[in-house]
Amino acid sequence: MQLKTAYDINKTDSKQWASFIESHPQGTVFQSPDMFLLFESAKNFHPLVIIAKDNERITGVLLAVIIREFGGPFGFLSSRTVVYGGPLIDPAISNREAILEEILRELIRAVKNRSVFIQFRNFSDRKSDIPVFESLGFNYMDRLNYLLDTADETLVKKRMSNSKWRQIRKGLEAGAAIIEPENENQVRDFYDILFALYKNKVKKPLPRYSFFKHFYRQTINGQTGIIRLVKYQDKIIGGILSPVQKNKVIYEWYVCGLDQDYKNIYPSVLATWAAIEYGLKNNLETFDFMGVGVPDKDYGVREFKSKFGGELVNFGRFGRINNHFIYTITEIGFNVLALLRKI
């Protein structure tokens, strides 16, 4: 087996890599070359990919991204390595666990001095991998999510709560429209709403605007996913950014709406419906809500998302602390640092 770690996509066979992701049963756009290019273009995002090969045939891929909220001396304090939906190992091979272990070892080696912790956000059930992860210092943590089957529009509407479907109809009948961005200024309007939400309510880090700008530019070229906006009286009042895995899954990555200002329009509901509707119209199998918190802990967003009729799953996460001292400081001050960052 050969392992190669690349920080430059030009040093990979991106066509072979993309083909591997597309054909893998758990393949996701988050492990694709398109996502590498998105991360590479965004400020304070530093992607790397680890590719395992056997006689030039890819047997495993792991795309990770090191994220920092700040440059300079504060950069390391806010640094973390995130892996969405990976690694992906060829399910046909007999030595799957050995390849998984070597890929994880290589990831640790590559990022242990560049980020405070590593987090895997699972998109499928990986409980069978717990022994391998734990042997390398990772802990498994429960995380809930909703998956909505988008194969049948009739069933989607049947499973959705009456209140949510009524809100969708009322918002559209009142004159709201779901649109593709007409220009970059509208994307900026969407980002400004999202930024205010994260600063005042969510209180978690949000990527800089450059991330959203480049995602939008990729959508124009038919890459990575979609952005849908809610427009009312010539004003953008909500929207959703959704990566898409062709023929498989559409993800709710970032969504927002001016719900308090437009109470009878329900912009957040319409934004969520926009992505679900896209999945229905484009023969995608699943709408993935990308997380609704931990079990036995109240989470308002979980109640909101539950009304769309998805199946509750617990695929969990894996986490590894690379620097315990800095991690403790980060846990205490991370929200404060996030609010002070400049756009």
XYZ file of C-alpha atoms in Angstrom:
343
model
C 0.000 0.000 0.000
C 1.187 3.505 -0.837
C 0.093 6.611 1.061
C 0.382 10.101 -0.381
C -0.473 13.326 1.429
C -1.067 16.324 -0.819
C -1.597 19.981 0.006
C -1.794 20.939 -3.676
C -4.548 19.421 -5.821
C -2.270 19.626 -8.859
C -0.148 16.925 -7.242
C -3.052 14.451 -7.301
C -4.883 12.541 -10.008
C -8.110 14.441 -9.390
C -10.040 12.539 -12.094
C -9.275 9.172 -10.521
C -9.999 10.621 -7.092
C -13.378 12.019 -8.248
C -14.271 8.695 -9.848
C -13.513 6.862 -6.596
C -15.788 9.211 -4.621
C -18.631 8.971 -7.146
C -18.609 5.162 -7.194
C -18.207 4.662 -3.424
C -21.443 3.654 -1.605
C -20.820 6.368 1.027
C -19.232 8.800 -1.408
C -19.824 12.426 -0.530
C -19.008 15.750 -2.149
C -17.244 16.658 1.106
C -14.458 14.206 0.186
C -14.214 15.340 -3.444
C -11.703 17.416 -5.441
C -14.377 20.123 -5.798
C -14.494 20.510 -2.021
C -10.688 20.638 -1.853
C -10.782 23.556 -4.315
C -13.445 25.323 -2.260
C -11.462 24.995 0.967
C -8.288 26.064 -0.825
C -9.931 29.265 -2.081
C -11.330 30.357 1.291
C -9.387 32.446 3.765
C -7.970 30.555 6.770
C -8.914 27.159 5.308
C -6.057 24.764 4.545
C -7.092 21.447 2.967
C -5.062 18.296 2.636
C -5.873 14.947 1.092
C -4.474 11.528 1.941
C -4.819 8.948 -0.821
C -4.060 5.246 -0.357
C -3.221 3.194 -3.427
C -2.540 -0.430 -4.250
C -0.791 -0.825 -7.623
C -2.095 2.578 -8.753
C -5.673 1.709 -7.740
C -7.156 3.989 -5.087
C -8.201 2.065 -1.999
C -8.864 4.955 0.373
C -9.312 8.742 0.490
C -9.394 11.204 3.362
C -9.949 14.913 2.736
C -9.388 17.064 5.827
C -9.326 20.809 6.317
C -7.392 22.784 8.921
C -9.474 25.814 9.902
C -8.202 28.851 11.758
C -10.275 31.840 12.808
C -7.245 34.130 12.925
C -3.899 34.570 11.283
C -0.723 35.394 13.140
C -0.008 34.388 16.747
C -3.691 33.712 17.571
C -4.089 31.332 14.660
C -3.092 28.162 16.463
C -5.438 28.903 19.395
C -8.445 28.585 17.095
C -7.094 25.834 14.847
C -8.923 22.568 14.316
C -8.858 19.842 11.710
C -12.268 18.768 10.429
C -13.111 15.721 8.315
C -16.609 15.575 6.817
C -17.802 12.095 5.895
C -14.408 10.439 5.660
C -12.239 8.565 5.337
C -13.693 6.484 2.524
C -12.181 3.007 2.164
C -12.858 0.694 -0.773
C -15.481 -1.720 0.648
C -14.301 -4.517 -1.676
C -10.861 -4.900 -0.125
C -10.044 -7.438 2.589
C -7.624 -5.315 4.645
C -9.972 -2.370 5.229
C -9.057 -1.875 8.903
C -5.334 -1.818 8.142
C -5.811 0.885 5.497
C -8.051 2.890 7.836
C -5.428 2.735 10.581
C -2.599 3.851 8.293
C -4.648 6.752 6.903
C -5.490 7.912 10.428
C -1.841 7.653 11.482
C -0.843 9.758 8.504
C -3.484 12.370 9.312
C -2.275 12.653 12.915
C 1.297 13.003 11.734
C 0.315 15.713 9.246
C -1.792 17.898 11.554
C -0.833 17.245 15.184
C 1.441 20.301 15.269
C -0.846 22.440 13.116
C -4.191 22.135 14.916
C -5.419 21.820 18.480
C -7.827 18.982 17.797
C -9.187 16.709 15.079
C -12.878 16.065 14.551
C -14.579 13.543 12.252
C -18.203 14.350 11.415
C -19.727 11.073 10.308
C -22.338 10.815 7.563
C -22.931 7.087 8.061
C -22.799 4.521 10.843
C -19.124 3.984 11.730
C -19.475 2.302 15.096
C -17.568 -0.725 13.775
C -14.555 1.584 13.356
C -14.519 2.663 17.012
C -11.718 0.218 18.043
C -9.378 1.524 15.322
C -10.068 5.172 16.170
C -9.740 4.604 19.914
C -6.412 2.823 19.476
C -5.076 6.091 18.032
C -6.396 8.381 20.758
C -9.815 9.306 19.358
C -13.003 9.339 21.419
C -16.450 8.541 20.046
C -19.215 11.051 20.834
C -22.936 10.701 20.136
C -24.408 13.178 17.645
C -27.950 13.131 16.298
C -29.099 13.978 12.795
C -32.170 13.806 10.583
C -32.145 12.168 7.160
C -35.099 12.844 4.877
C -35.931 10.402 2.073
C -36.427 12.515 -1.061
C -37.247 9.674 -3.440
C -41.007 10.347 -3.368
C -42.575 13.826 -3.196
C -45.936 12.470 -2.026
C -44.318 10.724 0.926
C -42.226 13.791 1.776
C -45.333 15.934 2.021
C -47.194 13.233 3.947
C -44.437 12.909 6.569
C -43.982 16.652 6.973
C -45.958 18.220 9.799
C -49.137 20.044 8.826
C -47.767 23.231 10.371
C -44.605 23.212 8.246
C -46.444 22.543 4.985
C -48.945 25.274 5.879
C -46.081 27.720 6.507
C -44.530 26.910 3.126
C -47.816 27.548 1.350
C -48.503 30.762 3.291
C -45.045 32.180 2.589
C -45.277 31.518 -1.129
C -48.865 32.766 -1.363
C -47.839 35.981 0.419
C -45.405 36.727 -2.407
C -42.106 35.192 -1.292
C -40.078 33.528 -4.039
C -37.353 30.909 -3.970
C -34.625 31.925 -6.406
C -31.112 31.154 -7.535
C -28.739 34.061 -6.790
C -28.968 36.634 -9.545
C -25.640 38.200 -8.632
C -22.942 38.162 -5.971
C -24.547 41.035 -4.074
C -27.473 38.790 -3.216
C -25.055 36.162 -1.906
C -23.543 38.849 0.301
C -27.023 39.756 1.583
C -27.547 36.085 2.495
C -24.179 35.996 4.254
C -24.971 39.133 6.266
C -28.143 37.510 7.617
C -26.211 34.363 8.438
C -23.403 36.301 10.111
C -25.851 38.115 12.399
C -27.479 34.803 13.301
C -24.162 33.181 14.222
C -22.968 36.226 16.148
C -26.116 36.833 18.173
C -27.699 33.403 18.549
C -25.654 30.431 17.370
C -22.426 31.842 18.841
C -20.191 29.559 16.815
C -17.539 30.389 14.227
C -18.702 31.092 10.699
C -16.400 30.999 7.652
C -15.369 34.319 6.171
C -17.349 35.684 3.240
C -14.688 34.437 0.806
C -15.887 30.883 1.469
C -19.443 31.734 0.395
C -18.261 33.769 -2.574
C -16.204 30.912 -3.948
C -18.957 28.371 -3.268
C -21.298 30.579 -5.328
C -18.790 30.781 -8.158
C -18.463 27.004 -8.161
C -22.244 26.614 -8.409
C -22.213 28.744 -11.559
C -19.921 26.134 -13.099
C -22.134 23.283 -11.918
C -19.775 22.243 -9.112
C -20.125 21.437 -5.418
C -23.793 22.283 -4.859
C -26.449 24.990 -4.866
C -27.406 28.227 -3.152
C -31.082 29.106 -2.956
C -32.379 32.411 -1.649
C -35.738 33.582 -0.328
C -36.735 36.877 -1.921
C -39.614 39.065 -0.766
C -40.460 42.528 -2.074
C -37.065 42.771 -3.810
C -35.208 41.934 -0.590
C -33.240 38.810 0.303
C -34.679 37.582 3.602
C -33.185 34.093 3.847
C -31.280 31.367 2.084
C -29.515 28.031 2.159
C -26.110 26.771 1.034
C -26.271 23.082 0.111
C -23.483 20.845 -1.193
C -24.761 18.094 -3.488
C -23.476 14.589 -4.145
C -24.699 13.758 -7.630
C -27.586 11.242 -7.685
C -27.342 10.763 -3.922
C -27.529 13.468 -1.271
C -28.165 17.169 -0.775
C -26.868 18.649 2.486
C -28.095 21.546 4.609
C -24.784 23.184 5.481
C -25.805 26.792 6.186
C -29.379 28.096 6.391
C -30.944 31.259 7.785
C -33.900 33.601 7.570
C -35.179 36.874 8.988
C -37.963 35.054 10.802
C -38.598 37.745 13.423
C -38.873 40.497 10.819
C -41.055 38.465 8.453
C -43.120 36.297 10.772
C -45.830 35.506 8.240
C -43.378 34.660 5.439
C -41.339 31.971 7.281
C -38.054 32.522 5.400
C -36.111 29.792 7.263
C -38.807 27.255 6.468
C -38.858 28.305 2.811
C -35.062 28.129 2.611
C -35.063 24.585 3.973
C -37.883 23.605 1.632
C -35.898 25.046 -1.302
C -33.164 22.445 -0.847
C -35.627 19.614 -0.202
C -37.521 20.560 -3.353
C -34.263 20.563 -5.313
C -33.605 17.025 -4.101
C -37.058 15.921 -5.196
C -36.784 17.483 -8.633
C -33.286 16.131 -9.272
C -33.856 12.523 -8.200
C -31.622 12.683 -5.149
C -32.061 9.993 -2.520
C -31.648 11.973 0.698
C -31.751 15.406 2.272
C -29.198 15.487 5.105
C -29.816 18.059 7.875
C -26.167 17.816 9.017
C -26.720 17.619 12.735
C -29.284 18.258 15.455
C -27.188 18.122 18.614
C -26.494 15.515 21.269
C -29.011 13.107 22.849
C -30.767 14.089 26.100
C -29.891 17.749 25.665
C -32.381 20.380 24.528
C -31.615 21.855 21.139
C -34.168 24.209 19.614
C -33.043 23.551 16.067
C -33.817 19.827 16.521
C -37.486 20.629 17.125
C -37.573 22.829 14.005
C -35.936 20.211 11.801
C -38.012 17.333 13.170
C -41.150 18.852 11.630
C -39.888 18.108 8.115
C -40.399 14.387 8.694
C -36.894 12.942 8.534
C -35.539 9.828 10.253
C -33.564 10.448 13.446
C -30.126 8.794 13.345
C -27.044 8.822 15.562
C -23.845 8.469 13.515
C -21.740 10.275 16.101
C -18.356 11.926 15.798
C -14.754 11.047 16.522
C -12.513 13.561 18.260
C -8.838 13.646 19.182
C -7.102 16.390 21.169
C -3.605 17.132 19.886
C -2.726 19.756 22.504
C -4.623 19.432 25.795
C -3.381 22.697 27.304
C -4.361 24.829 24.305
C -7.610 22.886 23.950
C -8.622 23.882 27.492
C -7.946 27.534 26.731
C -9.817 27.222 23.453
C -12.862 25.681 25.111
C -13.073 28.635 27.507
C -12.426 31.438 25.052
C -13.429 30.133 21.647
C -16.774 31.923 21.432
C -15.196 35.221 22.466
C -12.475 34.869 19.869
C -15.018 34.024 17.187
C -17.021 37.158 17.879
C -13.932 39.355 17.665
C -12.751 38.080 14.292
C -12.804 40.446 11.339
C -14.515 39.725 8.054
